[in-house]
Amino acid sequence: MSEPAVHVDSPHRPVAAAVSQTPGPRALGPWLAAAATSVTLLLLAGRYGYHRDELYFLLAGRHLAWGYVDQGPLVPALARLLDTIAPGNLVVLRTPSAVLAGGAVLVVAAIARELGGGRGAQTFAAVLGALSGIVLAGGHLLSTTTVDLLVWLVAVWCAVRLLRTGDSRWALGTGLALGVGMLGKLLPALLAVGLIAGLLIAGPRRLLRDRWVLAATAIALLLAAPNLIWQATHGFPQLGVAASISGGDSSYSGRLDAFTLQFVIISPYAVPIWIAGLVALLRRPRWRAYRAIGWSWVVVVGVVLVAGGKGYYDAPLLLALTAAGAVVTTAWAARGSVRLRRGLLVLGAVPFLLPTVVLLLPVLPADRLPGFVVDVNYDAGETIGWPAFTDSLSAVHRGLPPEERSRAVILTGNYGEAGAVARYGPARGLPRAYSGHNSMVDFGRPPAGADVVIAVGWERPDPLTAWFDACAPAGRVDQRVEVDNDENGGPIFVCRGLRRPWEQIWDTEVRHTG
């Protein structure tokens, strides 16, 4: 294979480095892997229950806006649409995630194909993607992560195709993907930083002033403008959320956790494969034009680790490295002792298949879920017990004197708890729940006459006594299963005697992000 060539200016191929190779032949295997992924996720979509974030998205969907404290408008709008089509149907709510996960598997294989991978390499890449933690976990829930995953992969695929063909019009695809992604959350801007840094480090730097690349930048900014404008007019609250994540006030955050997650978020089995892909992208002479992709991951993971972001932020780029590694690995398996090498690849995967499924998907009974599952997969615990959580609040509410019950409201420490009351409370006769957590604070504050509060989500009454004359324990959350999540067993307080009007404390004291 010849070394990278440089195209001259033309109306269709602006100045850009390109690789004089054709992509591998198209394969059926990736389509089968993608279909199996989506079907499996759909079959398991109705098990356990809503995740705290899904309950929040449903609430946010009732208060549509161009932005929120912790996200853009895309997922809340999608949640509202799906809940309108099929109210209360968890499978319908999660169907887009299952489909997007299958799409992510296809794009991983497509990246391998662009790098010259044959049918075997494409299928291997697709299988690695289908069994990866980020695809299975993200595809099971409606979340910004699932949208983000496909957005990043499509943007990278367009970038790889640009570098292979030298046709910088493919930058428009990257810009379109990033712009749509930033309507979900602003994280795709980190990928843009990584790609720009990669081009600055490894070239071709001329792309940074190419007209199509500049047009792609304009498209991304135009699409993201509604969310960016909302953030700007509200003082960029996402920076406050990012600061609390950096401080460890979130799942999968903290520098040590972020570093560790690099080795498990795809799969421990895939670690040597994506490392081989990274090394090949940075050092393989025939892939010189793709070095910007390898450097993009180095820059992005460096930012995540230094800033204390969540360890899965760079997972889509890890999947791109895995695609490159699949090309390298299948070429290695086709040399020398072919049977031995292929046998090692198959046998090496076996110990990771069943644990991955058990840890990341709801295959075990919720009432007998081992503690180690929640220890590894925090999100599993947050999909269990929400109806019983609401029953616990209902028992406290029924125990109030009638004159207090009529003016009582519920105050929750986080948005998931408020979302659970919104979803299950009306059938149990519960009053509306309010919360100061993230954008919940903007969805309304308690009425002026609400001086009796059922408070949940605080381990101690100390913060509450700054707002009320007295707060007394009135019960505990009993989710009727042995699961170690953020709610089970937590205290429920009844607070009386509001010290100051809600309008004076709501935005300044009750509001909190994280």
Short mmCIF file of C-alpha atoms in Angstrom, two decimals:
data_model
loop_
_atom_site.label_atom_id
_atom_site.label_comp_id
_atom_site.label_asym_id
_atom_site.label_seq_id
_atom_site.Cartn_x
_atom_site.Cartn_y
_atom_site.Cartn_z
CA MET A 1 0.00 0.00 0.00
CA SER A 2 1.38 3.38 -0.95
CA GLU A 3 2.08 6.21 1.46
CA PRO A 4 -0.47 8.99 2.07
CA ALA A 5 -0.96 11.31 -0.85
CA VAL A 6 -1.89 14.98 -0.94
CA HIS A 7 -4.66 16.16 -3.23
CA VAL A 8 -4.44 19.49 -4.99
CA ASP A 9 -7.16 22.09 -4.93
CA SER A 10 -10.27 21.18 -6.92
CA PRO A 11 -13.97 21.96 -6.60
CA HIS A 12 -14.65 18.52 -5.13
CA ARG A 13 -11.45 17.65 -3.27
CA PRO A 14 -10.07 20.56 -1.27
CA VAL A 15 -6.53 20.45 0.02
CA ALA A 16 -6.31 17.56 2.52
CA ALA A 17 -4.18 14.53 3.17
CA ALA A 18 -5.71 11.26 2.01
CA VAL A 19 -4.88 7.56 2.05
CA SER A 20 -4.64 5.86 -1.32
CA GLN A 21 -6.70 2.84 -0.30
CA THR A 22 -10.26 1.69 -0.73
CA PRO A 23 -12.45 0.62 2.17
CA GLY A 24 -12.93 -3.06 2.85
CA PRO A 25 -15.80 -5.02 1.30
CA ARG A 26 -19.18 -4.65 2.94
CA ALA A 27 -20.08 -7.33 5.46
CA LEU A 28 -23.35 -8.82 6.69
CA GLY A 29 -21.98 -9.59 10.15
CA PRO A 30 -22.27 -6.02 11.52
CA TRP A 31 -25.95 -5.89 10.59
CA LEU A 32 -26.60 -9.15 12.42
CA ALA A 33 -24.69 -7.89 15.49
CA ALA A 34 -26.58 -4.58 15.44
CA ALA A 35 -29.96 -6.32 15.09
CA ALA A 36 -29.13 -8.73 17.92
CA THR A 37 -28.15 -5.78 20.13
CA SER A 38 -31.35 -3.83 19.52
CA VAL A 39 -33.62 -6.86 19.86
CA THR A 40 -31.97 -7.97 23.11
CA LEU A 41 -32.29 -4.48 24.57
CA LEU A 42 -35.94 -4.26 23.56
CA LEU A 43 -36.71 -7.65 25.12
CA LEU A 44 -35.21 -6.48 28.43
CA ALA A 45 -36.48 -2.89 28.28
CA GLY A 46 -39.49 -3.50 30.50
CA ARG A 47 -37.68 -5.20 33.38
CA TYR A 48 -37.04 -3.48 36.73
CA GLY A 49 -38.38 0.06 36.26
CA TYR A 50 -37.66 3.68 35.45
CA HIS A 51 -34.23 5.08 36.11
CA ARG A 52 -34.09 8.27 38.18
CA ASP A 53 -32.90 10.20 35.09
CA GLU A 54 -35.81 8.89 33.01
CA LEU A 55 -38.27 10.13 35.62
CA TYR A 56 -36.51 13.50 35.46
CA PHE A 57 -36.68 13.58 31.64
CA LEU A 58 -40.42 12.95 31.82
CA LEU A 59 -40.82 15.88 34.21
CA ALA A 60 -38.58 18.11 32.10
CA GLY A 61 -40.67 17.17 29.08
CA ARG A 62 -43.67 18.76 30.80
CA HIS A 63 -41.67 22.01 30.99
CA LEU A 64 -40.18 22.23 27.50
CA ALA A 65 -37.39 24.76 27.11
CA TRP A 66 -34.38 25.36 24.87
CA GLY A 67 -32.11 24.35 27.71
CA TYR A 68 -31.91 23.06 31.25
CA VAL A 69 -29.40 23.33 34.07
CA ASP A 70 -27.82 19.99 33.20
CA GLN A 71 -28.77 19.22 29.60
CA GLY A 72 -30.19 20.47 26.33
CA PRO A 73 -33.75 20.15 25.05
CA LEU A 74 -33.37 17.00 22.93
CA VAL A 75 -33.97 14.15 25.39
CA PRO A 76 -36.78 15.84 27.43
CA ALA A 77 -38.58 16.60 24.16
CA LEU A 78 -38.12 12.99 23.05
CA ALA A 79 -39.37 11.73 26.43
CA ARG A 80 -42.49 13.89 26.14
CA LEU A 81 -43.17 12.64 22.61
CA LEU A 82 -42.79 8.98 23.58
CA ASP A 83 -44.89 9.38 26.73
CA THR A 84 -47.59 11.09 24.67
CA ILE A 85 -47.61 8.21 22.20
CA ALA A 86 -47.72 5.55 24.91
CA PRO A 87 -48.23 7.03 28.40
CA GLY A 88 -46.45 5.09 31.11
CA ASN A 89 -45.01 2.54 28.67
CA LEU A 90 -41.40 1.88 29.65
CA VAL A 91 -40.62 -0.23 26.56
CA VAL A 92 -41.72 2.55 24.21
CA LEU A 93 -39.74 5.10 26.22
CA ARG A 94 -36.58 3.01 25.82
CA THR A 95 -37.07 1.97 22.19
CA PRO A 96 -35.01 4.85 20.71
CA SER A 97 -32.10 3.91 22.97
CA ALA A 98 -32.19 0.30 21.76
CA VAL A 99 -32.26 1.46 18.14
CA LEU A 100 -29.46 3.99 18.67
CA ALA A 101 -27.34 1.31 20.33
CA GLY A 102 -27.73 -0.89 17.27
CA GLY A 103 -26.78 2.09 15.12
CA ALA A 104 -23.65 2.62 17.21
CA VAL A 105 -22.63 -1.00 16.54
CA LEU A 106 -22.98 -0.40 12.80
CA VAL A 107 -20.89 2.77 12.91
CA VAL A 108 -18.10 1.02 14.84
CA ALA A 109 -17.96 -1.54 12.03
CA ALA A 110 -18.11 1.24 9.43
CA ILE A 111 -15.02 2.89 10.98
CA ALA A 112 -13.18 -0.44 10.73
CA ARG A 113 -14.22 -0.66 7.08
CA GLU A 114 -12.91 2.86 6.35
CA LEU A 115 -9.56 1.81 7.81
CA GLY A 116 -9.36 -1.02 5.30
CA GLY A 117 -10.80 -3.79 7.45
CA GLY A 118 -12.28 -6.74 5.61
CA ARG A 119 -15.48 -8.57 6.45
CA GLY A 120 -13.88 -10.36 9.39
CA ALA A 121 -12.50 -7.15 10.89
CA GLN A 122 -15.81 -5.35 10.47
CA THR A 123 -17.74 -8.18 12.11
CA PHE A 124 -15.20 -8.43 14.93
CA ALA A 125 -15.44 -4.68 15.51
CA ALA A 126 -19.25 -4.89 15.53
CA VAL A 127 -19.24 -7.74 18.06
CA LEU A 128 -16.84 -5.84 20.31
CA GLY A 129 -19.13 -2.82 20.09
CA ALA A 130 -22.26 -4.87 20.73
CA LEU A 131 -20.76 -6.41 23.87
CA SER A 132 -19.24 -3.19 25.15
CA GLY A 133 -20.36 -1.77 28.45
CA ILE A 134 -21.17 1.67 27.09
CA VAL A 135 -23.44 0.28 24.34
CA LEU A 136 -25.31 -2.18 26.57
CA ALA A 137 -25.72 0.13 29.56
CA GLY A 138 -26.52 3.19 27.45
CA GLY A 139 -28.86 1.28 25.16
CA HIS A 140 -30.95 -0.04 28.04
CA LEU A 141 -32.03 3.39 29.33
CA LEU A 142 -33.31 6.56 27.74
CA SER A 143 -30.39 8.85 28.42
CA THR A 144 -28.29 11.62 26.99
CA THR A 145 -25.39 9.13 26.95
CA THR A 146 -26.98 6.95 24.26
CA VAL A 147 -27.57 9.92 21.98
CA ASP A 148 -24.07 11.18 22.72
CA LEU A 149 -22.54 7.81 21.85
CA LEU A 150 -23.98 7.70 18.34
CA VAL A 151 -23.28 11.40 17.75
CA TRP A 152 -19.58 11.00 18.56
CA LEU A 153 -19.23 7.84 16.49
CA VAL A 154 -20.90 9.38 13.43
CA ALA A 155 -18.72 12.49 13.77
CA VAL A 156 -15.58 10.34 13.97
CA TRP A 157 -16.67 8.16 11.04
CA CYS A 158 -17.14 11.27 8.88
CA ALA A 159 -13.71 12.53 10.00
CA VAL A 160 -12.06 9.22 9.13
CA ARG A 161 -13.76 9.19 5.74
CA LEU A 162 -12.59 12.75 5.13
CA LEU A 163 -9.01 11.77 5.95
CA ARG A 164 -9.20 8.70 3.74
CA THR A 165 -10.70 10.37 0.68
CA GLY A 166 -9.35 13.89 1.03
CA ASP A 167 -12.88 15.16 0.36
CA SER A 168 -13.39 17.77 3.04
CA ARG A 169 -17.11 17.96 2.35
CA TRP A 170 -17.34 15.07 4.82
CA ALA A 171 -16.64 17.67 7.50
CA LEU A 172 -20.27 18.74 7.03
CA GLY A 173 -21.33 15.37 8.42
CA THR A 174 -19.10 15.88 11.44
CA GLY A 175 -20.51 19.36 12.01
CA LEU A 176 -24.10 18.16 11.62
CA ALA A 177 -23.56 15.34 14.13
CA LEU A 178 -21.87 17.61 16.67
CA GLY A 179 -24.58 20.26 16.32
CA VAL A 180 -27.40 17.79 16.90
CA GLY A 181 -25.44 16.28 19.78
CA MET A 182 -25.10 19.64 21.50
CA LEU A 183 -28.88 19.89 21.60
CA GLY A 184 -28.61 16.91 23.96
CA LYS A 185 -25.73 18.22 26.03
CA LEU A 186 -22.63 20.31 25.41
CA LEU A 187 -20.20 17.38 25.70
CA PRO A 188 -19.76 16.92 21.92
CA ALA A 189 -17.85 20.21 22.03
CA LEU A 190 -15.14 18.19 23.81
CA LEU A 191 -14.87 15.93 20.76
CA ALA A 192 -14.55 19.01 18.57
CA VAL A 193 -11.68 20.19 20.77
CA GLY A 194 -10.07 16.77 20.48
CA LEU A 195 -10.35 16.68 16.67
CA ILE A 196 -8.96 20.20 16.32
CA ALA A 197 -6.09 19.38 18.67
CA GLY A 198 -5.44 16.18 16.72
CA LEU A 199 -5.17 18.12 13.48
CA LEU A 200 -2.87 20.66 15.09
CA ILE A 201 -0.60 17.92 16.40
CA ALA A 202 -0.62 15.47 13.51
CA GLY A 203 -2.12 17.35 10.58
CA PRO A 204 -3.20 17.98 7.98
CA ARG A 205 -3.36 21.47 9.50
CA ARG A 206 -4.64 22.92 6.25
CA LEU A 207 -8.02 21.43 7.07
CA LEU A 208 -8.41 23.98 9.85
CA ARG A 209 -8.81 26.72 7.26
CA ASP A 210 -10.64 24.64 4.66
CA ARG A 211 -13.94 26.21 3.56
CA TRP A 212 -15.94 23.02 4.15
CA VAL A 213 -14.51 22.61 7.63
CA LEU A 214 -15.38 26.22 8.40
CA ALA A 215 -18.88 25.63 7.03
CA ALA A 216 -19.18 22.53 9.24
CA THR A 217 -18.20 24.63 12.26
CA ALA A 218 -20.91 27.13 11.38
CA ILE A 219 -23.49 24.34 11.06
CA ALA A 220 -22.56 22.91 14.46
CA LEU A 221 -22.81 26.31 16.12
CA LEU A 222 -26.09 27.14 14.38
CA LEU A 223 -27.71 23.89 15.50
CA ALA A 224 -26.37 24.26 19.03
CA ALA A 225 -27.29 27.96 19.23
CA PRO A 226 -30.65 27.55 21.03
CA ASN A 227 -29.05 25.59 23.87
CA LEU A 228 -25.96 27.81 23.93
CA ILE A 229 -28.08 30.96 24.07
CA TRP A 230 -30.19 29.50 26.88
CA GLN A 231 -27.06 28.58 28.83
CA ALA A 232 -25.57 32.05 28.28
CA THR A 233 -28.72 33.89 29.38
CA HIS A 234 -28.91 31.73 32.52
CA GLY A 235 -25.26 32.13 33.49
CA PHE A 236 -24.05 28.77 32.09
CA PRO A 237 -25.42 26.61 34.92
CA GLN A 238 -23.87 23.53 33.33
CA LEU A 239 -20.52 24.83 34.57
CA GLY A 240 -21.85 24.49 38.12
CA VAL A 241 -22.96 20.93 37.39
CA ALA A 242 -19.54 20.18 35.89
CA ALA A 243 -17.86 21.58 39.00
CA SER A 244 -19.88 19.30 41.30
CA ILE A 245 -19.09 16.32 39.04
CA SER A 246 -15.41 17.22 39.24
CA GLY A 247 -15.75 17.26 43.01
CA GLY A 248 -16.98 13.66 42.96
CA ASP A 249 -20.65 14.51 43.57
CA SER A 250 -21.93 12.10 40.93
CA SER A 251 -21.70 8.50 39.80
CA TYR A 252 -18.63 7.48 37.77
CA SER A 253 -16.86 10.76 38.57
CA GLY A 254 -13.51 11.50 40.17
CA ARG A 255 -10.08 11.12 38.59
CA LEU A 256 -9.37 7.63 39.91
CA ASP A 257 -12.77 6.32 38.83
CA ALA A 258 -12.42 8.01 35.44
CA PHE A 259 -9.01 6.41 34.91
CA THR A 260 -10.21 2.96 36.00
CA LEU A 261 -13.27 3.14 33.79
CA GLN A 262 -11.04 3.37 30.70
CA PHE A 263 -10.22 -0.31 31.20
CA VAL A 264 -13.75 -1.60 31.72
CA ILE A 265 -16.15 0.71 29.90
CA ILE A 266 -15.72 -1.19 26.62
CA SER A 267 -14.60 -4.49 28.13
CA PRO A 268 -11.44 -5.74 29.85
CA TYR A 269 -11.17 -8.13 26.90
CA ALA A 270 -11.06 -5.19 24.49
CA VAL A 271 -8.29 -3.30 26.31
CA PRO A 272 -5.33 -4.83 24.41
CA ILE A 273 -7.34 -4.45 21.20
CA TRP A 274 -8.04 -0.73 21.56
CA ILE A 275 -4.48 -0.14 22.75
CA ALA A 276 -3.26 -1.88 19.58
CA GLY A 277 -5.60 0.36 17.60
CA LEU A 278 -4.26 3.49 19.30
CA VAL A 279 -0.65 2.49 18.66
CA ALA A 280 -1.43 1.70 15.01
CA LEU A 281 -3.18 5.04 14.50
CA LEU A 282 -0.23 6.92 15.99
CA ARG A 283 2.62 4.93 14.46
CA ARG A 284 1.54 2.81 11.49
CA PRO A 285 3.04 4.40 8.35
CA ARG A 286 0.08 3.43 6.17
CA TRP A 287 -2.28 5.13 8.63
CA ARG A 288 -0.31 8.34 8.90
CA ALA A 289 -3.28 10.38 7.68
CA TYR A 290 -5.39 9.07 10.56
CA ARG A 291 -3.06 10.11 13.36
CA ALA A 292 -5.30 13.02 14.26
CA ILE A 293 -7.93 10.48 15.39
CA GLY A 294 -5.50 8.80 17.77
CA TRP A 295 -4.36 12.14 19.17
CA SER A 296 -7.99 13.19 19.59
CA TRP A 297 -8.49 10.44 22.16
CA VAL A 298 -5.25 11.36 23.95
CA VAL A 299 -6.41 14.98 24.25
CA VAL A 300 -10.00 14.16 25.24
CA VAL A 301 -9.08 11.61 27.91
CA GLY A 302 -6.44 14.03 29.21
CA VAL A 303 -9.08 16.75 29.61
CA VAL A 304 -11.46 14.30 31.33
CA LEU A 305 -8.81 13.17 33.80
CA VAL A 306 -7.48 16.65 34.56
CA ALA A 307 -10.95 18.20 34.87
CA GLY A 308 -12.32 15.30 36.92
CA GLY A 309 -15.10 14.46 34.45
CA LYS A 310 -16.97 11.19 34.22
CA GLY A 311 -14.90 8.30 32.95
CA TYR A 312 -17.32 7.35 30.19
CA TYR A 313 -17.14 10.72 28.44
CA ASP A 314 -14.48 9.48 26.02
CA ALA A 315 -16.03 6.02 25.52
CA PRO A 316 -17.16 6.69 21.92
CA LEU A 317 -13.55 7.47 20.98
CA LEU A 318 -12.48 4.28 22.73
CA LEU A 319 -14.90 2.44 20.44
CA ALA A 320 -13.25 4.12 17.45
CA LEU A 321 -9.87 2.91 18.73
CA THR A 322 -11.43 -0.53 19.17
CA ALA A 323 -12.50 -0.47 15.51
CA ALA A 324 -8.91 0.28 14.51
CA GLY A 325 -7.70 -2.43 16.86
CA ALA A 326 -10.10 -4.93 15.29
CA VAL A 327 -8.40 -4.35 11.93
CA VAL A 328 -4.97 -4.89 13.47
CA THR A 329 -6.08 -7.92 15.51
CA THR A 330 -7.78 -9.78 12.66
CA ALA A 331 -4.69 -9.22 10.51
CA TRP A 332 -2.59 -10.67 13.34
CA ALA A 333 -4.95 -13.64 13.65
CA ALA A 334 -4.59 -14.38 9.93
CA ARG A 335 -0.81 -14.82 10.16
CA GLY A 336 1.30 -17.67 11.49
CA SER A 337 -0.58 -20.26 13.56
CA VAL A 338 -4.01 -19.16 12.41
CA ARG A 339 -6.04 -21.69 14.39
CA LEU A 340 -4.12 -21.01 17.58
CA ARG A 341 -4.45 -17.24 17.29
CA ARG A 342 -8.14 -17.32 16.42
CA GLY A 343 -8.74 -19.82 19.19
CA LEU A 344 -7.07 -17.47 21.67
CA LEU A 345 -9.35 -14.63 20.57
CA VAL A 346 -12.47 -16.74 21.04
CA LEU A 347 -11.42 -18.30 24.34
CA GLY A 348 -10.28 -14.95 25.67
CA ALA A 349 -13.75 -13.50 25.11
CA VAL A 350 -15.68 -16.27 26.90
CA PRO A 351 -14.91 -15.22 30.52
CA PHE A 352 -16.24 -11.71 29.86
CA LEU A 353 -19.49 -12.44 28.00
CA LEU A 354 -21.77 -13.64 30.80
CA PRO A 355 -20.46 -11.22 33.49
CA THR A 356 -20.96 -8.26 31.15
CA VAL A 357 -24.60 -9.17 30.48
CA VAL A 358 -25.34 -9.92 34.15
CA LEU A 359 -23.77 -6.71 35.40
CA LEU A 360 -25.20 -4.31 32.83
CA LEU A 361 -28.60 -5.69 31.84
CA PRO A 362 -31.63 -6.59 34.02
CA VAL A 363 -31.44 -10.36 33.64
CA LEU A 364 -31.53 -11.27 37.35
CA PRO A 365 -34.67 -10.94 39.52
CA ALA A 366 -34.87 -7.48 41.08
CA ASP A 367 -35.78 -8.89 44.49
CA ARG A 368 -32.68 -11.11 44.50
CA LEU A 369 -30.17 -8.76 42.92
CA PRO A 370 -26.70 -9.44 44.37
CA GLY A 371 -25.02 -6.48 45.98
CA PHE A 372 -21.98 -6.71 43.74
CA VAL A 373 -24.15 -5.87 40.71
CA VAL A 374 -25.06 -2.47 42.16
CA ASP A 375 -21.48 -1.99 43.36
CA VAL A 376 -20.31 -2.29 39.74
CA ASN A 377 -23.35 -0.86 37.99
CA TYR A 378 -24.76 1.99 40.09
CA ASP A 379 -27.55 2.62 37.57
CA ALA A 380 -29.06 -0.83 38.14
CA GLY A 381 -29.98 0.12 41.69
CA GLU A 382 -31.59 3.34 40.51
CA THR A 383 -34.12 1.42 38.38
CA ILE A 384 -35.55 -0.58 41.29
CA GLY A 385 -38.23 0.24 43.83
CA TRP A 386 -39.75 3.56 42.76
CA PRO A 387 -43.41 2.51 43.25
CA ALA A 388 -42.55 1.23 46.75
CA PHE A 389 -40.65 4.46 47.41
CA THR A 390 -43.83 6.37 46.67
CA ASP A 391 -45.81 3.98 48.90
CA SER A 392 -43.51 4.94 51.78
CA LEU A 393 -44.31 8.61 51.27
CA SER A 394 -48.00 7.79 50.97
CA ALA A 395 -47.96 6.09 54.39
CA VAL A 396 -46.50 9.23 55.97
CA HIS A 397 -48.99 11.44 54.17
CA ARG A 398 -51.94 9.36 55.36
CA GLY A 399 -50.65 9.66 58.93
CA LEU A 400 -50.93 13.45 58.95
CA PRO A 401 -53.91 15.11 60.65
CA PRO A 402 -56.58 15.99 58.04
CA GLU A 403 -56.08 19.75 58.45
CA GLU A 404 -52.32 19.35 57.73
CA ARG A 405 -52.80 16.85 54.95
CA SER A 406 -54.76 19.37 52.91
CA ARG A 407 -51.89 21.87 52.79
CA ALA A 408 -48.91 19.52 52.82
CA VAL A 409 -46.44 19.19 49.96
CA ILE A 410 -43.48 16.91 49.32
CA LEU A 411 -39.92 18.24 49.13
CA THR A 412 -37.28 15.94 47.67
CA GLY A 413 -33.51 16.07 47.70
CA ASN A 414 -33.10 15.01 44.07
CA TYR A 415 -34.95 15.08 40.78
CA GLY A 416 -35.47 11.31 40.61
CA GLU A 417 -37.49 11.32 43.82
CA ALA A 418 -39.64 14.19 42.56
CA GLY A 419 -40.08 12.37 39.25
CA ALA A 420 -41.22 9.21 41.05
CA VAL A 421 -43.91 11.17 42.91
CA ALA A 422 -45.05 12.77 39.65
CA ARG A 423 -45.27 9.33 38.02
CA TYR A 424 -46.79 7.26 40.84
CA GLY A 425 -48.13 9.84 43.31
CA PRO A 426 -51.51 10.75 41.74
CA ALA A 427 -52.76 7.16 42.02
CA ARG A 428 -51.84 7.22 45.72
CA GLY A 429 -53.42 10.58 46.48
CA LEU A 430 -50.10 12.31 47.10
CA PRO A 431 -49.63 16.06 46.74
CA ARG A 432 -47.17 17.49 44.25
CA ALA A 433 -43.46 17.03 44.87
CA TYR A 434 -41.01 19.93 44.59
CA SER A 435 -37.23 19.93 44.50
CA GLY A 436 -34.38 22.41 44.24
CA HIS A 437 -32.19 19.94 42.35
CA ASN A 438 -30.89 21.14 38.96
CA SER A 439 -33.74 22.29 36.69
CA MET A 440 -36.40 21.04 39.11
CA VAL A 441 -36.02 24.38 40.88
CA ASP A 442 -37.33 26.13 37.76
CA PHE A 443 -40.40 23.89 37.46
CA GLY A 444 -42.14 25.68 40.33
CA ARG A 445 -41.91 26.25 44.05
CA PRO A 446 -44.44 25.28 46.75
CA PRO A 447 -47.42 27.59 47.23
CA ALA A 448 -47.20 30.22 49.94
CA GLY A 449 -49.58 28.36 52.25
CA ALA A 450 -47.58 25.10 52.16
CA ASP A 451 -46.15 25.14 55.68
CA VAL A 452 -46.25 21.37 56.23
CA VAL A 453 -43.67 19.43 54.26
CA ILE A 454 -42.91 15.75 53.85
CA ALA A 455 -39.15 15.81 53.16
CA VAL A 456 -37.17 12.92 51.68
CA GLY A 457 -33.64 12.72 50.32
CA TRP A 458 -31.82 14.13 53.37
CA GLU A 459 -29.93 11.84 55.75
CA ARG A 460 -30.21 14.34 58.60
CA PRO A 461 -32.72 17.09 59.38
CA ASP A 462 -30.00 19.74 59.88
CA PRO A 463 -30.31 21.45 56.47
CA LEU A 464 -34.10 21.42 56.75
CA THR A 465 -34.18 23.13 60.15
CA ALA A 466 -32.75 26.26 58.51
CA TRP A 467 -36.10 26.55 56.72
CA PHE A 468 -38.54 25.16 59.30
CA ASP A 469 -39.18 25.50 63.02
CA ALA A 470 -39.21 21.74 63.53
CA CYS A 471 -38.47 18.59 61.52
CA ALA A 472 -39.19 15.18 63.01
CA PRO A 473 -38.59 11.66 61.63
CA ALA A 474 -41.84 10.15 60.37
CA GLY A 475 -40.70 6.94 58.69
CA ARG A 476 -38.20 5.38 56.34
CA VAL A 477 -38.20 4.49 52.67
CA ASP A 478 -38.95 0.79 52.30
CA GLN A 479 -38.56 -0.39 48.71
CA ARG A 480 -39.38 -3.94 49.80
CA VAL A 481 -36.23 -5.36 48.22
CA GLU A 482 -32.66 -5.65 49.41
CA VAL A 483 -31.03 -3.12 47.12
CA ASP A 484 -28.37 -0.60 48.08
CA ASN A 485 -29.40 2.50 46.15
CA ASP A 486 -29.64 6.16 47.12
CA GLU A 487 -33.21 5.88 48.45
CA ASN A 488 -33.74 2.54 50.17
CA GLY A 489 -33.83 2.90 53.95
CA GLY A 490 -33.50 6.68 53.88
CA PRO A 491 -35.36 8.76 56.48
CA ILE A 492 -38.59 10.64 55.82
CA PHE A 493 -39.17 13.81 57.82
CA VAL A 494 -42.25 15.91 58.47
CA CYS A 495 -41.36 19.59 58.79
CA ARG A 496 -43.63 22.31 60.15
CA GLY A 497 -43.47 26.06 60.60
CA LEU A 498 -41.89 27.66 57.54
CA ARG A 499 -39.47 30.29 58.86
CA ARG A 500 -39.47 32.48 55.75
CA PRO A 501 -41.61 32.60 52.60
CA TRP A 502 -40.72 30.11 49.88
CA GLU A 503 -40.00 32.93 47.45
CA GLN A 504 -37.15 34.12 49.70
CA ILE A 505 -35.37 30.78 50.08
CA TRP A 506 -36.21 28.87 46.91
CA ASP A 507 -33.65 30.24 44.47
CA THR A 508 -30.98 31.12 47.01
CA GLU A 509 -31.01 28.24 49.50
CA VAL A 510 -33.10 25.33 48.23
CA ARG A 511 -31.55 25.42 44.76
CA HIS A 512 -28.60 23.03 44.30
CA THR A 513 -26.85 21.37 41.38
CA GLY A 514 -25.07 18.09 40.95
#
